[in-house]
Short mmCIF file of C-alpha atoms in Angstrom, two decimals:
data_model
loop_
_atom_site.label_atom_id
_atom_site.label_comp_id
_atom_site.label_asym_id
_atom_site.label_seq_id
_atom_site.Cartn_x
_atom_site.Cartn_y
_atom_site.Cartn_z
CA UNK A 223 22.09 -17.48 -30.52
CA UNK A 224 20.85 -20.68 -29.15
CA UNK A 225 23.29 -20.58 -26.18
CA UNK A 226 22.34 -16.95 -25.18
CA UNK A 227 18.55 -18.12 -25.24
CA UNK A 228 19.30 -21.05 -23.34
CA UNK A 229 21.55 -18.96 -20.94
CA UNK A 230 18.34 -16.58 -20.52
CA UNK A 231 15.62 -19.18 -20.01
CA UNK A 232 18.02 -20.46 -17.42
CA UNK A 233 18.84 -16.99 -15.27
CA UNK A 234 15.40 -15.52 -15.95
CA UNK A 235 14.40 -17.05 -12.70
CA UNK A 236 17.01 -15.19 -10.30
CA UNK A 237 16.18 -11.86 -12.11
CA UNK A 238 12.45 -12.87 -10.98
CA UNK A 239 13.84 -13.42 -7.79
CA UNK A 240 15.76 -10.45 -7.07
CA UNK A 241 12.13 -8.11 -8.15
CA UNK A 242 10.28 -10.09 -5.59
CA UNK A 243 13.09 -9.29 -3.00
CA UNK A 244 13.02 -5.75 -3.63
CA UNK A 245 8.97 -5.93 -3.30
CA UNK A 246 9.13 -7.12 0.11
CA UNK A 247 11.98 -4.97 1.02
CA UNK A 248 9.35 -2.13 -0.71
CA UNK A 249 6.86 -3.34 1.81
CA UNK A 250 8.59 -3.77 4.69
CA UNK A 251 9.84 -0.12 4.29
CA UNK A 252 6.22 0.92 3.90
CA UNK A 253 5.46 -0.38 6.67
CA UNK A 254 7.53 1.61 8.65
CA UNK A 255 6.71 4.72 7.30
CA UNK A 256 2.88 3.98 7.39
CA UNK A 257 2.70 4.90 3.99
CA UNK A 258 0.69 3.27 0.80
CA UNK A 259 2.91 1.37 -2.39
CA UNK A 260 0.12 0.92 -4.76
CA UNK A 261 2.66 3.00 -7.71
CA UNK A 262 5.77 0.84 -6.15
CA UNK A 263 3.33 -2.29 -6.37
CA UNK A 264 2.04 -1.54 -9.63
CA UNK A 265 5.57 -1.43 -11.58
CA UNK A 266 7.17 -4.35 -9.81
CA UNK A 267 4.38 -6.43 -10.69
CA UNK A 268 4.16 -5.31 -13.87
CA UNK A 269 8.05 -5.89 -14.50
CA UNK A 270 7.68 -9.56 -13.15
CA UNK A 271 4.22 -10.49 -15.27
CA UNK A 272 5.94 -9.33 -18.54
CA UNK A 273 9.74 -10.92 -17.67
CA UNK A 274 7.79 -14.05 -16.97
CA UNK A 275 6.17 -13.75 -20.23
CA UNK A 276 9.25 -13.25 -21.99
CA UNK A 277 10.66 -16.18 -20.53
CA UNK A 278 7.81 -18.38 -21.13
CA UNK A 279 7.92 -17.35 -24.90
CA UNK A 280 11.69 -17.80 -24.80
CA UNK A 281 11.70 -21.34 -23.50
CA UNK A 282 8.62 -22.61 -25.85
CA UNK A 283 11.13 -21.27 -28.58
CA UNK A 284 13.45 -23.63 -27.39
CA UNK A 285 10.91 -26.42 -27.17
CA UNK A 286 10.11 -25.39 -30.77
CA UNK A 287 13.34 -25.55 -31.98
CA UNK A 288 13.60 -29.33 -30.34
CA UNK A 289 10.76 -30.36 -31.78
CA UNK A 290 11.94 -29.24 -35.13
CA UNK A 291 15.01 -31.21 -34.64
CA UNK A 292 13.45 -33.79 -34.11
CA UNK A 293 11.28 -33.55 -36.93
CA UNK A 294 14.60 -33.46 -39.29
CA UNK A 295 13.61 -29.70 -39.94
CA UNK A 296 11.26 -29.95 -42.50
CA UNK A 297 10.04 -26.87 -43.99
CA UNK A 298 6.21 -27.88 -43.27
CA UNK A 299 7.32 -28.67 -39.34
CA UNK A 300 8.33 -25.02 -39.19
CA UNK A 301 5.77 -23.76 -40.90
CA UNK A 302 3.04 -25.53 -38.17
CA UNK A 303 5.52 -24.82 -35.34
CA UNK A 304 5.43 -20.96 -36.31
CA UNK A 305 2.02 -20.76 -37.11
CA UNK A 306 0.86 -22.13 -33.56
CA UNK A 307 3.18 -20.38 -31.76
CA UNK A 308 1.64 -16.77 -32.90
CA UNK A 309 -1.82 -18.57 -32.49
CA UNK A 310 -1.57 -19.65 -29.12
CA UNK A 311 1.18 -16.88 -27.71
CA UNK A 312 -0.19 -13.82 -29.22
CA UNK A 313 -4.10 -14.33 -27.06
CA UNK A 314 -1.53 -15.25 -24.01
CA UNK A 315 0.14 -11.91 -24.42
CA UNK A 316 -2.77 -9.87 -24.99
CA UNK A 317 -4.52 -11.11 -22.26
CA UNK A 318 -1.57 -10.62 -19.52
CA UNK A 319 -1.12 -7.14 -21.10
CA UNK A 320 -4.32 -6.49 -20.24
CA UNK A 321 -4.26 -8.37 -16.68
CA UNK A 322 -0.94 -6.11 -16.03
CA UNK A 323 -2.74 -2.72 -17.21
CA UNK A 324 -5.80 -3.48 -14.68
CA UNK A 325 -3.92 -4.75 -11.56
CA UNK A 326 -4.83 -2.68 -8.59
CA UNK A 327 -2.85 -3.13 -5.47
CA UNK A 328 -4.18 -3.06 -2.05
CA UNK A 329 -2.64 -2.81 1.70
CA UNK A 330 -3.94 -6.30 2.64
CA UNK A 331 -2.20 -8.25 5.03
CA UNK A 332 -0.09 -10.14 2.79
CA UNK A 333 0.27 -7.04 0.92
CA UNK A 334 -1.02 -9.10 -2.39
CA UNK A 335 -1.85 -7.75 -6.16
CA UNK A 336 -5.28 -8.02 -6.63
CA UNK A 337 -7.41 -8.91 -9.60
CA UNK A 338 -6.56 -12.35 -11.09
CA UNK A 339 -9.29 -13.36 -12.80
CA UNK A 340 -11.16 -15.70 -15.46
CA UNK A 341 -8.94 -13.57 -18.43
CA UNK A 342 -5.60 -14.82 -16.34
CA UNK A 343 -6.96 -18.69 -16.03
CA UNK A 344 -7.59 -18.27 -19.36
CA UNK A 345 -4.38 -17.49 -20.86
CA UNK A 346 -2.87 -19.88 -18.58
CA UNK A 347 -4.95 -22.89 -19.89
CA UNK A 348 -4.51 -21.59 -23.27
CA UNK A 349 -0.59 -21.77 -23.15
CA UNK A 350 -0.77 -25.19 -20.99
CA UNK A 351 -2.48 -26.66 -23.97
CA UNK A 352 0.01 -25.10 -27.10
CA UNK A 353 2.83 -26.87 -24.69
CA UNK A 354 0.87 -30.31 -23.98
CA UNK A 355 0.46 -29.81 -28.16
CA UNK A 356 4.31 -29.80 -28.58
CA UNK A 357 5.46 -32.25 -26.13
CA UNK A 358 2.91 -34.55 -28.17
CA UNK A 359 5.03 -33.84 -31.80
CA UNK A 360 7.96 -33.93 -29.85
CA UNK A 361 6.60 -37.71 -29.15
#
């Protein structure tokens, strides 16, 4: 089980990088045709903001699981370890589930989602701090 997550958090990164070559290939073909991609847009970066979640929640279960080793696995370790990780992942979740719901796409330029707001620098401070939290134990 460990190994397959590991394998995952590894890979998770060429999966994200084969969507975002298949967005600008999207785009480029739009281009051509003069035509708009805001459904196209919508899904692809939907499918990357919830694979990046999955991998973020994947890896801090890995740091988890370190820091639980390192603790000698004591049952109260877990017990914190499991009870931040819904705290501080579950708000993170909700909020990019929400971000990915309202993302409107617009023929810019760069062709860019738009709509990142205070709710995304939110979650993203939020889960910066539950990590910063663990490396600490882990110390």
């Amino acid at each position: 089980m460990i190994k397959v997550l590991y394998i995952f958090v590894r890979y998770c990164t060429y999966i994200d990088v084969i969507l975002n070559l298949f967005e600008m290939i999207v785009k480029l073909l739009y281009r051509w045709y003069n035509a708009t991609f805001e459904f196209t847009c919508k899904i692809i970066y939907q499918a990357n903001i919830w694979l990046m979640m999955i991998g973020i929640a994947a890896s801090d279960l890995i740091l988890n699981l370190r820091v639980w080793a390192v603790w000698r696995k004591t049952r109260t370790m877990a017990i914190i370890l499991i009870t931040l990780n819904i705290g501080f992942l579950t708000p993170v979740c909700v909020t990019w589930g929400l971000f990915a719901n309202t993302l409107t796409c617009a023929y810019h330029r760069k062709n860019t989602a738009l709509g990142i707001g205070c709710a995304s620098v939110t979650a993203w401070a939020v889960l910066l701090t539950y990590q910063t939290g663990s490396m600490l134990i882990l110390d």
